[in-house]
Amino acid sequence: MRFAPSPTGMFHVGGARSALQNWIYAKQQGGVFVLRIEDTDAARNRPEWTEGILNALAWIGIARDTYEGPYFQSSYAEQHTAAAHELYTAGKAYYCDCTREQIQERSGPQFRGYDGFCRDRSLGPGEGRALRFRTPDEGSTVVVDLVRGEPTFDNKLIEDFVIARADGSAVFLLANVVDDMTMGITHVIRAEEHLPNTPKQQLLWAALGKTPPVWAHVPVVVNEKRQKLSKRRDKVALEQYRDEGYLADAMRNYLMLLGWAPSNDREIVPWSVIEDEFRLEEVNPSPAFFDEKKLRAFNGEYIRALTPQEFTDACRPWLTGTPVAPGGTPVAAPPWDPADYDPKVFDALAPHAQTRIALLAEIVQNVDFAFLPEPAVDEAAWAKAMKDGAADLLGAAIAAFGTAAWDAESLKSTLEAVGAERGLKLGKAQAPIRVAVTGRSVGLPLFESLEVLGRDRTLARLRAALDKL
């Protein structure tokens, strides 16, 4: 198996799914997973993108010691050139000096691809001359595909496609085939978008005297409008999801459900179950909807399943402004001074936060009130909570909290009594207190938060709020 990404940007979630499928299948078959970096696009490649691929793979569990490579396509340029020359000398490829404009001018407004104009001109290599593969005029090419059956392509409908540029460098179609031959690749799992390339590549395999690999074209990943996920339009970077606080286990579980499902209608399952049950033949060829809302729900379930220590460790990057994973960029620093952060206070709040957040990045807005000198007040929440009667309620709460026992149950009972004296149910009585102390209208359980914050800081915030009214 091989996974062959291009280092031209952030790591696409669709690529992550293909990598996982290749990796699992190789393990199931007792085979080898090869990472090949297709770096021949020199204008767009950057070393940091390659490192990003390695880090992203490691984050979803494909550790660097579990595969061969990375190998670099650019290292195989001599083999590419040799294959192109072999095809040319065997009469299976020819040189062409047609420009795109000339081809379009001959074909008219209904451009249908190259028309074979240079097939019999006997041109040799030279400036401005690309090398084209001579596609058979008759017959068909059958692609044996573990997901899609046996798609059949009429050879006469496949244009004589370019396999090498005028400077002699191989294009993707030929380079990809030669690399797979060189590396002994026997199975190729890749996205459906590559299916139109497959008959061309299979013809190249045959022309070079080799047996093509077993193909498996998995469904394209689409957005809610059933459009293919696009870097220009959709959130597709695995690193972005990682840095928003998605857990690696949740992400890879969800990615494996894009076109496949475990037995008994289960979705959230241990990774060992996925490794055991995944079957390429069971992958649904229909487009797979990347549902971010569903992924978010998945992530919440995985967060709630963490042990207290695992949860604390997982939250640490957002509490300290450090990278989520080795090699990553630091996440945004929290709004508090590092000197004001108290791990013991966080440990007291963590169990309440763990049941409420769906993304680890949300931990900051849930606990910031405990580490800031003053709460970060949401103006809309303040305006809604601090209406007529709020000043009276705050004053009474200050007096009552001054002598109340300082535990969550006692504080709740105390505020219930203050509210009842004013004809308010607890929900209404809580609103001004919560906004005064935390700055927001929603958050962790109020009375547990007050208990952790302490009497002095709570009363100081209530008095500050009262002074503003």
XYZ file of C-alpha atoms in Angstrom:
469
model
C 0.000 0.000 0.000
C 1.075 3.576 -0.505
C -0.179 6.949 0.535
C 1.123 9.663 -1.770
C 0.195 13.230 -0.735
C 1.595 16.420 -2.258
C 3.267 18.895 0.146
C 1.390 21.913 -1.176
C -0.757 22.932 1.794
C -2.494 21.840 4.963
C -3.415 18.170 5.327
C -6.887 17.466 3.875
C -9.329 15.408 5.952
C -10.086 13.349 2.842
C -6.390 12.525 2.587
C -6.375 11.548 6.250
C -9.211 9.093 5.599
C -7.345 7.526 2.664
C -4.195 7.240 4.757
C -6.067 5.435 7.529
C -7.712 3.052 5.074
C -4.379 2.199 3.453
C -2.696 1.796 6.828
C -5.387 -0.522 8.211
C -5.570 -2.607 5.038
C -1.802 -3.071 5.005
C -1.907 -4.260 8.630
C -4.803 -6.623 7.921
C -3.001 -8.196 4.966
C 0.382 -8.408 6.669
C 1.651 -5.925 4.112
C 3.653 -2.708 4.076
C 2.426 0.876 4.222
C 4.610 3.277 2.225
C 4.538 7.059 2.535
C 5.562 8.731 -0.714
C 5.705 12.512 -0.941
C 4.830 13.615 -4.481
C 6.998 16.704 -4.508
C 7.539 17.328 -8.220
C 5.513 20.568 -8.197
C 8.535 22.648 -7.235
C 6.666 25.963 -7.448
C 4.177 24.969 -4.714
C 6.106 22.517 -2.531
C 7.502 23.663 0.811
C 9.448 21.615 3.377
C 7.134 22.688 6.182
C 4.182 21.132 4.354
C 6.036 17.817 4.275
C 6.709 18.044 7.985
C 3.060 18.960 8.466
C 2.008 15.744 6.707
C 4.233 13.669 8.993
C 2.915 15.414 12.107
C -0.716 15.090 11.009
C -0.299 11.379 10.319
C 1.312 10.914 13.723
C -1.575 12.772 15.384
C -4.159 10.333 13.995
C -2.076 7.376 15.090
C 0.085 6.598 12.043
C 3.374 6.895 13.881
C 6.626 7.417 12.005
C 7.934 3.975 12.905
C 4.902 2.163 11.431
C 5.586 2.818 7.735
C 8.321 2.952 5.150
C 9.481 6.366 4.049
C 8.904 9.105 3.508
C 10.201 8.633 -0.012
C 10.211 11.587 -2.388
C 8.948 11.383 -5.948
C 11.632 13.795 -7.108
C 14.239 11.163 -6.208
C 12.922 8.906 -8.956
C 13.307 11.333 -11.865
C 15.782 9.046 -13.660
C 13.311 6.155 -13.578
C 10.578 8.458 -14.923
C 12.802 9.578 -17.798
C 13.824 6.006 -18.581
C 10.196 4.876 -18.735
C 9.267 7.763 -21.030
C 12.175 6.890 -23.362
C 11.176 3.221 -23.340
C 7.654 4.090 -24.434
C 8.935 6.426 -27.146
C 11.430 3.976 -28.650
C 8.783 1.231 -28.623
C 6.462 3.438 -30.666
C 3.958 3.682 -27.818
C 4.472 7.415 -27.386
C 5.226 10.301 -29.739
C 6.251 13.925 -29.594
C 3.738 16.703 -30.157
C 4.274 20.434 -30.629
C 0.599 21.466 -30.633
C -0.400 24.292 -28.361
C -3.714 24.235 -26.553
C -4.902 27.126 -28.693
C -4.157 25.200 -31.887
C -6.024 22.150 -30.634
C -9.050 24.241 -29.698
C -8.976 26.012 -33.053
C -9.109 22.666 -34.874
C -11.846 21.214 -32.672
C -14.077 24.260 -32.628
C -16.120 25.455 -29.661
C -16.869 21.879 -28.471
C -13.399 21.086 -27.157
C -13.142 17.341 -26.577
C -9.442 16.911 -25.909
C -6.467 16.188 -28.121
C -7.251 15.086 -31.695
C -4.130 13.006 -32.462
C -2.776 15.569 -34.946
C 0.912 14.675 -34.344
C 0.530 10.904 -34.227
C 2.160 10.301 -37.600
C 4.365 13.369 -37.949
C 7.425 11.495 -36.628
C 8.593 14.414 -34.518
C 11.629 13.951 -32.301
C 12.293 15.564 -28.970
C 12.774 19.307 -29.030
C 11.825 22.634 -27.576
C 8.084 22.994 -27.079
C 7.425 19.301 -27.754
C 5.621 17.199 -25.168
C 5.555 13.408 -25.190
C 2.109 11.862 -25.636
C 1.043 8.283 -25.018
C -0.466 6.562 -28.066
C -3.825 5.327 -26.778
C -5.205 2.182 -28.495
C -7.868 2.964 -31.106
C -9.921 -0.112 -30.317
C -10.990 -2.223 -27.392
C -11.658 -1.199 -23.845
C -9.863 -0.950 -20.547
C -11.454 -2.718 -17.591
C -10.535 -1.457 -14.127
C -10.905 -4.106 -11.418
C -11.970 -2.077 -8.401
C -12.717 -3.481 -4.939
C -15.241 -0.701 -4.292
C -16.769 -0.066 -7.733
C -16.716 -3.447 -9.430
C -15.328 -3.357 -12.963
C -15.760 0.070 -14.566
C -15.104 -0.206 -18.303
C -13.676 2.565 -20.488
C -13.704 2.640 -24.301
C -10.156 3.247 -25.456
C -11.308 5.369 -28.400
C -12.706 7.881 -25.920
C -9.367 8.274 -24.131
C -7.261 10.997 -25.730
C -3.544 10.607 -26.406
C -2.482 12.111 -23.091
C 0.783 13.830 -22.196
C 3.230 11.763 -20.153
C 6.284 14.062 -20.232
C 6.748 17.792 -20.611
C 8.987 19.463 -23.182
C 11.789 19.670 -20.610
C 11.658 15.885 -20.219
C 10.056 15.825 -16.783
C 7.279 13.295 -16.289
C 3.741 14.420 -15.528
C 1.699 12.922 -12.688
C 0.204 10.072 -14.699
C 3.542 8.545 -15.685
C 5.474 9.428 -12.532
C 2.784 7.872 -10.368
C 2.848 4.630 -12.345
C 6.643 4.367 -12.394
C 6.865 5.054 -8.664
C 4.313 2.332 -7.926
C 6.241 -0.104 -10.115
C 9.542 0.792 -8.488
C 8.135 0.401 -4.991
C 6.313 -2.838 -5.691
C 2.876 -1.441 -4.883
C 0.209 -4.145 -5.166
C -2.921 -2.311 -3.954
C -3.946 1.320 -4.395
C -6.670 2.853 -2.223
C -7.404 6.419 -3.234
C -10.243 8.873 -3.692
C -12.893 8.524 -6.392
C -11.657 11.685 -8.105
C -8.699 9.678 -9.428
C -10.902 7.095 -11.164
C -10.815 8.913 -14.559
C -7.004 8.672 -14.424
C -7.037 4.953 -13.775
C -7.633 3.621 -17.331
C -4.797 5.859 -18.546
C -2.493 4.596 -15.829
C -3.540 1.025 -16.443
C -2.659 1.424 -20.115
C 0.767 2.684 -19.038
C 1.258 -0.340 -16.778
C 0.463 -2.644 -19.696
C 2.663 -0.701 -22.125
C 5.570 -1.037 -19.707
C 4.981 -4.771 -19.415
C 3.746 -4.849 -15.841
C 0.568 -6.019 -14.095
C -1.391 -3.100 -12.618
C -2.253 -3.017 -8.909
C -5.613 -3.841 -7.399
C -7.591 -0.613 -7.291
C -10.049 0.694 -4.711
C -11.558 4.114 -5.326
C -13.299 5.230 -2.154
C -16.151 7.768 -2.229
C -15.482 11.456 -2.587
C -16.032 13.483 0.608
C -18.686 16.205 0.218
C -20.131 19.096 2.222
C -23.757 19.597 3.270
C -24.587 20.855 -0.238
C -23.139 17.625 -1.628
C -20.250 19.516 -3.186
C -16.780 18.023 -3.055
C -14.889 19.418 -0.048
C -12.765 22.289 -1.290
C -9.840 24.040 0.400
C -11.130 27.307 -1.034
C -14.648 26.934 0.335
C -14.763 24.444 3.204
C -12.903 23.759 6.419
C -10.818 20.779 5.327
C -7.459 21.042 7.119
C -6.904 18.293 9.659
C -4.596 20.627 11.573
C -7.420 23.140 11.995
C -9.673 20.549 13.594
C -6.798 19.442 15.816
C -6.145 23.009 16.980
C -9.842 23.617 17.689
C -9.763 20.792 20.179
C -10.923 17.690 18.371
C -9.434 14.542 19.863
C -7.394 12.343 17.558
C -9.374 9.239 18.546
C -12.668 10.939 17.752
C -11.391 12.259 14.433
C -10.056 8.957 13.149
C -13.165 7.084 14.291
C -15.302 9.577 12.381
C -13.086 9.578 9.286
C -13.418 5.810 8.992
C -17.211 6.183 8.885
C -17.024 8.221 5.667
C -18.264 5.483 3.364
C -18.126 2.539 5.766
C -19.695 1.447 9.059
C -18.912 -1.104 11.788
C -21.308 -3.946 12.495
C -24.631 -3.695 14.346
C -25.265 -0.062 13.375
C -22.560 1.136 15.761
C -20.630 4.313 15.126
C -18.531 5.133 18.175
C -16.392 2.047 18.659
C -12.893 1.223 19.924
C -10.176 1.511 17.316
C -9.453 -2.188 17.683
C -12.955 -2.911 16.356
C -12.358 -0.750 13.297
C -9.021 -2.421 12.634
C -10.671 -5.832 12.891
C -13.890 -5.155 10.974
C -12.918 -2.751 8.174
C -13.433 -4.291 4.739
C -12.762 -2.483 1.482
C -15.464 -4.531 -0.205
C -18.027 -3.048 2.209
C -17.202 0.589 1.408
C -20.206 2.392 -0.067
C -19.300 4.034 -3.399
C -21.772 6.907 -2.895
C -20.410 10.338 -1.867
C -19.669 10.589 1.860
C -21.043 13.621 3.733
C -18.545 15.223 6.108
C -20.955 16.341 8.822
C -19.117 18.682 11.158
C -22.046 18.743 13.604
C -21.882 14.979 13.881
C -18.117 15.095 14.298
C -18.559 17.645 17.077
C -21.028 15.341 18.832
C -18.568 12.473 18.433
C -15.875 14.585 19.992
C -18.053 15.440 22.974
C -18.625 11.748 23.602
C -14.896 11.059 23.446
C -14.147 13.960 25.792
C -16.633 12.650 28.354
C -15.004 9.209 28.174
C -11.579 10.556 29.232
C -10.272 9.954 32.717
C -9.837 13.114 34.838
C -6.088 13.083 34.244
C -6.506 12.478 30.508
C -8.929 15.393 30.337
C -6.537 17.700 32.169
C -3.670 16.655 29.920
C -5.796 17.139 26.794
C -6.794 20.659 27.888
C -3.261 21.754 28.729
C -2.387 23.355 25.329
C -5.343 25.750 25.629
C -4.550 26.490 29.266
C -0.932 27.302 28.457
C -0.902 28.461 24.801
C 1.331 25.615 23.617
C 1.106 23.315 20.550
C -1.467 20.518 20.600
C 0.979 18.091 19.012
C 4.736 18.015 18.427
C 5.686 20.146 15.461
C 2.423 22.076 15.513
C 1.981 25.788 16.017
C 0.955 27.018 19.478
C -2.757 27.561 19.982
C -3.944 31.011 21.067
C -2.677 31.956 24.500
C -5.369 32.063 27.200
C -6.505 35.532 28.320
C -5.093 35.264 31.838
C -1.605 35.964 33.151
C 0.241 32.631 33.473
C 1.099 33.555 37.060
C -2.628 33.640 37.887
C -3.266 30.096 36.688
C -3.748 27.618 39.515
C -3.766 23.903 38.536
C -5.620 22.997 41.739
C -8.421 25.410 40.876
C -8.639 23.931 37.391
C -8.753 20.404 38.813
C -11.749 21.433 40.920
C -13.577 22.900 37.911
C -12.560 20.253 35.372
C -15.218 17.616 36.185
C -17.957 20.177 35.591
C -16.401 21.372 32.337
C -15.777 17.868 30.997
C -19.488 17.106 30.830
C -20.293 20.319 28.974
C -17.722 21.024 26.283
C -17.597 19.448 22.823
C -14.256 20.990 21.792
C -11.219 21.270 24.020
C -10.753 24.898 22.958
C -14.045 25.673 24.749
C -12.348 25.026 28.077
C -11.003 28.581 28.146
C -14.365 30.349 28.081
C -15.660 27.966 30.743
C -12.896 28.507 33.302
C -11.444 31.938 32.516
C -13.501 33.570 35.303
C -11.380 31.683 37.845
C -8.029 32.998 36.587
C -8.815 36.563 35.488
C -8.655 39.445 38.005
C -12.085 40.501 36.752
C -14.578 38.574 34.621
C -14.667 39.212 30.889
C -18.203 40.566 30.677
C -20.409 39.788 27.697
C -22.329 43.024 27.182
C -25.436 41.321 25.773
C -25.570 38.972 28.750
C -25.130 41.931 31.134
C -27.932 43.915 29.516
C -30.308 40.953 29.726
C -29.519 40.018 33.326
C -29.096 43.425 34.957
C -32.634 44.737 34.581
C -34.912 46.312 37.194
C -34.594 44.470 40.478
C -31.052 43.239 39.795
C -29.505 45.757 42.200
C -31.808 44.721 45.027
C -31.079 41.051 44.365
C -27.317 41.587 44.241
C -27.382 43.549 47.511
C -29.372 40.833 49.260
C -27.119 38.096 47.871
C -24.016 39.927 49.099
C -25.463 40.100 52.593
C -26.582 36.466 52.588
C -23.401 35.070 51.082
C -21.349 36.936 53.670
C -22.417 34.508 56.398
C -23.484 31.392 54.454
C -21.544 28.153 54.645
C -19.284 28.115 51.585
C -20.242 24.966 49.730
C -22.364 24.517 46.608
C -25.483 23.158 48.329
C -25.500 25.870 51.005
C -24.980 28.603 48.432
C -27.825 27.237 46.333
C -30.184 27.165 49.318
C -29.136 30.672 50.290
C -29.873 32.129 46.851
C -33.154 30.197 46.617
C -34.263 31.924 49.799
C -33.143 35.360 48.543
C -35.017 34.806 45.308
C -38.161 33.490 47.025
C -38.379 36.631 49.144
C -38.618 38.537 45.855
C -40.987 36.159 44.094
C -38.235 34.741 41.878
C -37.533 31.144 41.048
C -33.929 30.032 41.264
C -33.355 30.278 37.503
C -34.267 33.962 37.499
C -32.346 34.682 40.684
C -29.204 33.066 39.322
C -28.915 35.222 36.203
C -27.501 38.460 37.731
C -25.212 36.477 40.043
C -23.783 34.394 37.184
C -23.102 37.397 34.950
C -21.590 39.383 37.815
C -19.214 36.575 38.753
C -18.396 34.876 35.428
C -19.266 37.582 32.873
C -21.531 35.234 30.897
C -25.080 33.943 31.005
C -24.073 30.320 30.447
C -21.247 28.244 31.815
C -20.358 25.745 34.476
C -22.765 25.011 37.357
C -23.020 28.294 39.222
C -22.802 27.196 42.827
C -19.928 24.789 42.251
C -18.142 27.666 40.483
C -18.728 30.015 43.436
C -17.434 27.383 45.832
C -14.191 27.085 43.873
C -13.840 30.848 43.367
C -14.097 31.457 47.105
C -16.032 33.854 49.294
C -13.745 36.878 49.023
C -13.479 36.905 45.207
C -17.173 36.158 44.765
C -18.268 38.980 47.051
C -15.798 41.390 45.430
C -17.312 40.692 42.007
C -20.869 41.018 43.258
C -20.023 44.391 44.841
C -18.304 45.572 41.630
C -21.389 44.648 39.635
C -23.661 46.443 42.086
C -21.525 49.562 41.830
C -22.033 49.568 38.038
C -25.841 49.587 38.337
